[in-house]
């Protein structure tokens, strides 16, 4: 008889004990609301939607462990207890592998032994890693809590841009990535630096859906040859940082292989360039490495995460993703590592970053987060590396993609970690829909109007195809993303979505072209512009 693991269906990882009733809204009501909200996905009231795949960002369900932790939140202005718990959780998650200390339990179990609390939590000393502790964090700050991932990006790029100018004001700087997320790219560009996407060459290759459980080509990898060429071509001085996004959200949520991370690490080391992760979905990425990369089957998620992070010099992260929290972000870099050495010119770079953090978000012990959110986030870091959870999540996304593929829908395969992506070039193949007609946007409008399902275009509209040079346009894919929030939806939501998407696919000639009716020139415009679908009848 097969074991529970061999059944080919993941072991259930949780059970909901609280539910929210979805309102019954008619197509006519949604049609009215769409018209009144300029047909923008970002302006449509969430309460009127049946299934919301707009984003997995901060939209997940928290566990009972997190809600319990939340009650221990401490709203003190300076050095709230959650600050220490969170720093320990970050050390546990990214540096300690199979030996986490779980100091959070001191708080959750109501420890009253003051000496123990001081020795293990409040009066500790760490240096040499991603999170200095005690006076080392004061002298050489290297851990920055902020409300979101983009705040970490803003903090980083707005602080290093003037330093780069000071180093050499006459050159153009480039930051390569396996796929810049939209806010990352916008923060880089807003600070006068160029953002380069080096997608893996196999990204859009076909992949048979019945092999998704057997192998994975790690299409999220960075194009290593392209990276070497870029450095050679532009010169080492022009590349202040190299970024790897795990998983590669912009490239269809595809994972990055440990082998790829190691290769980039070697290149970064050779040229003495700091290598950073955009670490938003580190544990989902680690789970792909465990399942598909040779030599990792018997390793724990934590030990894989530790190895991944041993190859980088720092990371920005949105804890709203993998971290299972509703809010939170951070920036961490190696104490006295490459970044620290390269950017501490007149003054310690950590001190400069901290000054900016205080100016924009608040002092370093809360960074714009409430004490409650800090505790929920710290607890979430222990939940998100649990394998039953990761396996069930991964398989839900994979099933979503498999069912779409079985119905003939052009979905990018294999499925990524957090979302399913449709290839809209293929979706509209054979029709007169051109890239500039924004067919992906038209599709999302029809899906919301007819079936109450919200998805997100990540293509010529979101990535501003019309504002780019022919060279830059090569870095743009034409996708629609269905991001799956964590622990929110069940198979019935997925089945409803698959049926609706399939129906629209069979009626694609009814999908309208779309024009931008207001604010085409705005930056990050998919959050703010008005749209107008053009119906033929
Ligand atoms: C969401 C995301 C960000 C930005 O994080 P926010 O918390 O939304 O500001 C950056 N990079 C990637 C890969 C992301 O998915």
XYZ file of N, CA, C and O in Angstrom, residues 406-508:
412
model
N -4.984 21.616 -19.429
C -5.827 20.523 -19.937
C -6.985 21.055 -20.768
O -7.464 20.398 -21.672
N -7.419 22.277 -20.456
C -8.497 22.900 -21.231
C -7.966 23.663 -22.440
O -8.712 24.383 -23.099
N -6.665 23.559 -22.685
C -6.078 24.188 -23.867
C -5.738 25.649 -23.710
O -5.451 26.346 -24.693
N -5.766 26.169 -22.489
C -5.466 27.597 -22.264
C -3.940 27.771 -22.252
O -3.235 26.991 -21.605
N -3.404 28.801 -22.944
C -1.947 28.987 -22.978
C -1.403 29.525 -21.650
O -1.245 30.726 -21.462
N -1.124 28.611 -20.755
C -0.607 28.977 -19.441
C 0.891 28.683 -19.441
O 1.343 27.739 -20.095
N 1.654 29.519 -18.750
C 3.107 29.295 -18.723
C 3.417 28.110 -17.817
O 2.963 28.058 -16.667
N 4.164 27.166 -18.351
C 4.466 25.939 -17.622
C 5.972 25.749 -17.509
O 6.701 26.162 -18.398
N 6.440 25.079 -16.467
C 5.649 24.634 -15.328
C 5.122 25.823 -14.517
O 5.578 26.952 -14.691
N 4.182 25.546 -13.622
C 3.626 26.608 -12.792
C 4.701 27.150 -11.862
O 5.575 26.400 -11.415
N 4.650 28.435 -11.566
C 5.561 29.038 -10.600
C 5.078 28.765 -9.184
O 4.230 27.896 -8.954
N 5.614 29.507 -8.246
C 5.330 29.211 -6.850
C 4.074 29.843 -6.296
O 3.431 29.281 -5.414
N 3.711 31.022 -6.770
C 2.635 31.748 -6.109
C 1.521 32.144 -7.070
O 0.532 32.723 -6.654
N 1.702 31.870 -8.354
C 0.760 32.410 -9.320
C 0.779 31.602 -10.602
O 1.736 30.886 -10.886
N -0.308 31.771 -11.342
C -0.431 31.158 -12.655
C -0.461 32.305 -13.667
O -1.120 33.317 -13.427
N 0.278 32.150 -14.748
C 0.383 33.222 -15.731
C -0.089 32.740 -17.090
O 0.342 31.683 -17.561
N -0.938 33.529 -17.727
C -1.345 33.221 -19.096
C -0.441 33.993 -20.056
O -0.110 35.162 -19.813
N -0.082 33.340 -21.139
C 0.695 33.982 -22.196
C -0.298 34.613 -23.177
O -0.925 33.921 -23.964
N -0.445 35.923 -23.116
C -1.499 36.584 -23.889
C -1.177 36.667 -25.382
O -2.077 36.789 -26.206
N 0.118 36.595 -25.742
C 0.461 36.521 -27.169
C -0.175 35.275 -27.767
O -0.775 35.312 -28.838
N -0.039 34.168 -27.052
C -0.613 32.915 -27.550
C -2.128 32.921 -27.431
O -2.841 32.382 -28.278
N -2.614 33.513 -26.346
C -4.061 33.564 -26.113
C -4.766 34.194 -27.314
O -5.796 33.721 -27.763
N -4.183 35.278 -27.841
C -4.830 36.016 -28.938
C -4.298 35.636 -30.316
O -4.593 36.313 -31.304
N -3.501 34.578 -30.387
C -2.954 34.141 -31.664
C -4.077 33.946 -32.680
O -5.117 33.359 -32.367
N -3.878 34.454 -33.879
C -4.892 34.266 -34.918
C -5.970 35.340 -34.909
O -6.799 35.384 -35.809
N -5.970 36.225 -33.903
C -6.944 37.322 -33.909
C -6.227 38.595 -34.346
O -5.017 38.596 -34.579
N -6.958 39.708 -34.462
C -6.308 40.947 -34.908
C -5.834 41.792 -33.725
O -5.545 42.974 -33.878
N -5.750 41.194 -32.546
C -5.309 41.930 -31.354
C -3.804 42.186 -31.435
O -3.004 41.257 -31.475
N -3.421 43.477 -31.459
C -2.004 43.819 -31.462
C -1.565 44.150 -30.032
O -2.411 44.421 -29.180
N -0.254 44.160 -29.798
C 0.257 44.409 -28.449
C -0.311 45.718 -27.884
O -0.726 45.789 -26.724
N -0.340 46.760 -28.717
C -0.778 48.071 -28.242
C -2.293 48.146 -28.030
O -2.809 49.129 -27.500
N -3.027 47.072 -28.382
C -4.468 47.043 -28.110
C -4.761 46.606 -26.676
O -5.922 46.590 -26.251
N -3.736 46.219 -25.953
C -3.859 45.861 -24.539
C -4.914 44.765 -24.307
O -5.783 44.883 -23.434
N -4.790 43.713 -25.092
C -5.733 42.598 -24.990
C -5.752 41.959 -23.610
O -6.807 41.528 -23.134
N -4.599 41.926 -22.960
C -4.538 41.347 -21.608
C -5.418 42.137 -20.648
O -6.100 41.567 -19.783
N -5.428 43.465 -20.820
C -6.274 44.303 -19.970
C -7.741 44.044 -20.285
O -8.576 43.906 -19.383
N -8.049 43.946 -21.578
C -9.418 43.645 -21.992
C -9.900 42.327 -21.399
O -11.047 42.206 -20.946
N -9.011 41.361 -21.378
C -9.334 40.060 -20.793
C -9.670 40.189 -19.299
O -10.657 39.631 -18.810
N -8.851 40.942 -18.555
C -9.115 41.081 -17.111
C -10.436 41.825 -16.869
O -11.163 41.497 -15.937
N -10.749 42.789 -17.734
C -12.019 43.520 -17.582
C -13.205 42.568 -17.790
O -14.156 42.548 -17.002
N -13.120 41.757 -18.840
C -14.223 40.829 -19.126
C -14.372 39.765 -18.043
O -15.473 39.351 -17.689
N -13.239 39.313 -17.513
C -13.273 38.288 -16.473
C -13.935 38.827 -15.204
O -14.736 38.152 -14.557
N -13.629 40.072 -14.896
C -14.231 40.684 -13.706
C -15.709 40.973 -13.963
O -16.569 40.689 -13.115
N -16.006 41.502 -15.135
C -17.382 41.876 -15.455
C -18.304 40.654 -15.471
O -19.342 40.633 -14.815
N -17.903 39.629 -16.187
C -18.778 38.472 -16.379
C -18.797 37.505 -15.204
O -19.819 36.881 -14.939
N -17.654 37.367 -14.522
C -17.557 36.282 -13.534
C -17.081 36.712 -12.141
O -16.934 35.869 -11.258
N -16.828 37.997 -11.941
C -16.438 38.451 -10.604
C -15.081 37.946 -10.156
O -14.852 37.745 -8.960
N -14.187 37.733 -11.121
C -12.834 37.259 -10.799
C -11.839 38.348 -11.184
O -11.906 38.891 -12.290
N -10.931 38.661 -10.270
C -9.962 39.725 -10.561
C -8.561 39.144 -10.771
O -8.084 38.369 -9.953
N -7.945 39.549 -11.877
C -6.562 39.158 -12.168
C -5.787 40.410 -12.549
O -6.339 41.517 -12.553
N -4.508 40.259 -12.879
C -3.666 41.424 -13.110
C -2.881 41.294 -14.412
O -2.179 40.301 -14.607
N -3.004 42.284 -15.265
C -2.181 42.305 -16.468
C -0.750 42.659 -16.097
O -0.513 43.618 -15.353
N 0.202 41.874 -16.558
C 1.615 42.223 -16.402
C 2.228 42.119 -17.788
O 2.833 41.122 -18.150
N 2.007 43.142 -18.565
C 2.427 43.107 -19.957
C 2.641 44.500 -20.468
O 3.128 45.373 -19.732
N 2.253 44.764 -21.726
C 2.529 46.068 -22.330
C 1.927 47.239 -21.541
O 2.512 48.323 -21.517
N 0.802 47.012 -20.870
C 0.198 48.093 -20.087
C 1.009 48.345 -18.818
O 1.511 49.446 -18.597
N 1.170 47.312 -17.989
C 1.857 47.481 -16.703
C 3.310 47.902 -16.904
O 3.830 48.717 -16.146
N 3.956 47.335 -17.908
C 5.374 47.633 -18.089
C 5.622 48.705 -19.149
O 6.730 48.871 -19.639
N 4.569 49.416 -19.504
C 4.678 50.676 -20.244
C 5.422 50.532 -21.566
O 6.367 51.261 -21.863
N 4.954 49.576 -22.325
C 5.513 49.243 -23.626
C 5.690 50.469 -24.516
O 6.728 50.673 -25.126
N 4.662 51.332 -24.545
C 4.654 52.473 -25.453
C 5.690 53.532 -25.094
O 6.044 54.371 -25.908
N 6.202 53.485 -23.845
C 7.168 54.516 -23.444
C 8.602 54.044 -23.613
O 9.532 54.739 -23.228
N 8.769 52.811 -24.131
C 10.114 52.238 -24.140
C 10.739 52.163 -25.524
O 10.037 52.183 -26.537
N 12.064 52.063 -25.535
C 12.798 51.916 -26.792
C 12.655 50.469 -27.276
O 12.353 49.584 -26.477
N 12.871 50.237 -28.568
C 12.778 48.864 -29.083
C 13.648 47.894 -28.283
O 13.244 46.763 -28.027
N 14.841 48.346 -27.861
C 15.725 47.494 -27.070
C 15.070 47.133 -25.729
O 15.026 45.966 -25.339
N 14.520 48.125 -25.030
C 13.889 47.894 -23.725
C 12.642 47.025 -23.855
O 12.307 46.269 -22.960
N 11.960 47.156 -25.011
C 10.723 46.398 -25.195
C 10.958 44.900 -25.172
O 10.067 44.129 -24.855
N 12.194 44.508 -25.516
C 12.514 43.075 -25.497
C 12.398 42.503 -24.090
O 12.231 41.307 -23.918
N 12.530 43.360 -23.089
C 12.443 42.894 -21.696
C 11.023 42.789 -21.194
O 10.799 42.529 -20.014
N 10.029 42.997 -22.055
C 8.634 42.972 -21.607
C 7.929 41.725 -22.111
O 7.977 41.400 -23.292
N 7.270 41.016 -21.210
C 6.464 39.863 -21.604
C 5.008 40.308 -21.656
O 4.651 41.357 -21.131
N 4.173 39.509 -22.274
C 2.762 39.861 -22.380
C 1.942 38.832 -21.592
O 1.501 37.835 -22.139
N 1.774 39.101 -20.288
C 1.177 38.101 -19.408
C -0.036 38.652 -18.671
O -0.210 39.861 -18.535
N -0.878 37.734 -18.211
C -1.882 38.060 -17.196
C -1.628 37.125 -16.031
O -1.441 35.922 -16.215
N -1.596 37.679 -14.833
C -1.226 36.889 -13.661
C -2.432 36.624 -12.751
O -3.219 37.528 -12.471
N -2.538 35.395 -12.311
C -3.484 35.012 -11.266
C -2.656 34.650 -10.035
O -2.129 33.550 -9.941
N -2.527 35.608 -9.109
C -1.738 35.349 -7.901
C -2.654 34.728 -6.858
O -3.770 35.213 -6.635
N -2.196 33.677 -6.226
C -3.039 32.942 -5.278
C -2.654 33.331 -3.850
O -1.541 33.027 -3.409
N -3.554 34.023 -3.116
C -3.246 34.364 -1.729
C -3.081 33.081 -0.886
O -3.675 32.058 -1.205
N -2.272 33.172 0.163
C -1.993 31.979 0.971
C -3.146 31.590 1.880
O -3.688 32.428 2.600
N -3.492 30.322 1.846
C -4.491 29.750 2.758
C -5.848 30.456 2.713
O -6.559 30.497 3.715
N -6.180 31.030 1.571
C -7.466 31.728 1.453
C -8.454 30.917 0.622
O -9.608 30.752 1.008
N -7.998 30.383 -0.494
C -8.919 29.734 -1.421
C -8.779 28.217 -1.401
O -7.713 27.670 -1.107
N -9.901 27.555 -1.760
C -9.920 26.097 -1.813
C -10.092 25.673 -3.265
O -10.171 26.510 -4.172
N -10.189 24.373 -3.467
C -10.335 23.848 -4.829
C -11.577 24.420 -5.514
O -11.593 24.583 -6.736
N -12.619 24.750 -4.767
C -13.839 25.244 -5.412
C -13.608 26.618 -6.050
O -14.133 26.906 -7.122
N -12.804 27.460 -5.402
C -12.488 28.760 -6.007
C -11.680 28.568 -7.293
O -11.901 29.251 -8.291
N -10.735 27.639 -7.236
C -9.878 27.389 -8.400
C -10.735 26.841 -9.551
O -10.613 27.277 -10.701
N -11.623 25.894 -9.230
C -12.457 25.294 -10.277
C -13.360 26.344 -10.933
O -13.582 26.333 -12.140
N -13.900 27.230 -10.123
C -14.746 28.295 -10.663
C -13.930 29.172 -11.631
O -14.387 29.502 -12.734
N -12.706 29.499 -11.214
C -11.851 30.342 -12.053
C -11.489 29.632 -13.359
O -11.523 30.238 -14.437
N -11.162 28.353 -13.278
C -10.782 27.608 -14.479
C -11.953 27.592 -15.466
O -11.781 27.822 -16.673
N -13.160 27.363 -14.949
C -14.341 27.334 -15.823
C -14.552 28.696 -16.489
O -14.834 28.792 -17.696
N -14.385 29.775 -15.721
C -14.610 31.122 -16.253
C -13.556 31.491 -17.296
O -13.880 32.025 -18.368
N -12.301 31.189 -17.002
C -11.212 31.519 -17.935
C -11.403 30.749 -19.244
O -11.235 31.286 -20.345
N -11.793 29.485 -19.112
C -11.988 28.648 -20.300
C -13.116 29.199 -21.169
O -12.997 29.274 -22.401
N -14.184 29.612 -20.535
C -15.319 30.170 -21.271
C -14.903 31.437 -22.040
O -15.265 31.623 -23.203
N -14.123 32.278 -21.378
C -13.655 33.508 -22.042
C -12.716 33.182 -23.203
O -12.752 33.842 -24.246
N -11.890 32.179 -23.001
C -10.955 31.779 -24.063
C -11.728 31.358 -25.309
O -11.352 31.694 -26.428
N -12.819 30.645 -25.106
C -13.624 30.194 -26.246
C -14.436 31.330 -26.866
O -15.014 31.172 -27.937
N -14.504 32.459 -26.172
C -15.216 33.625 -26.708
C -14.278 34.819 -26.839
O -14.673 35.972 -26.642
N -13.020 34.530 -27.201
C -12.022 35.612 -27.153
C -12.302 36.719 -28.154
O -11.853 37.846 -27.966
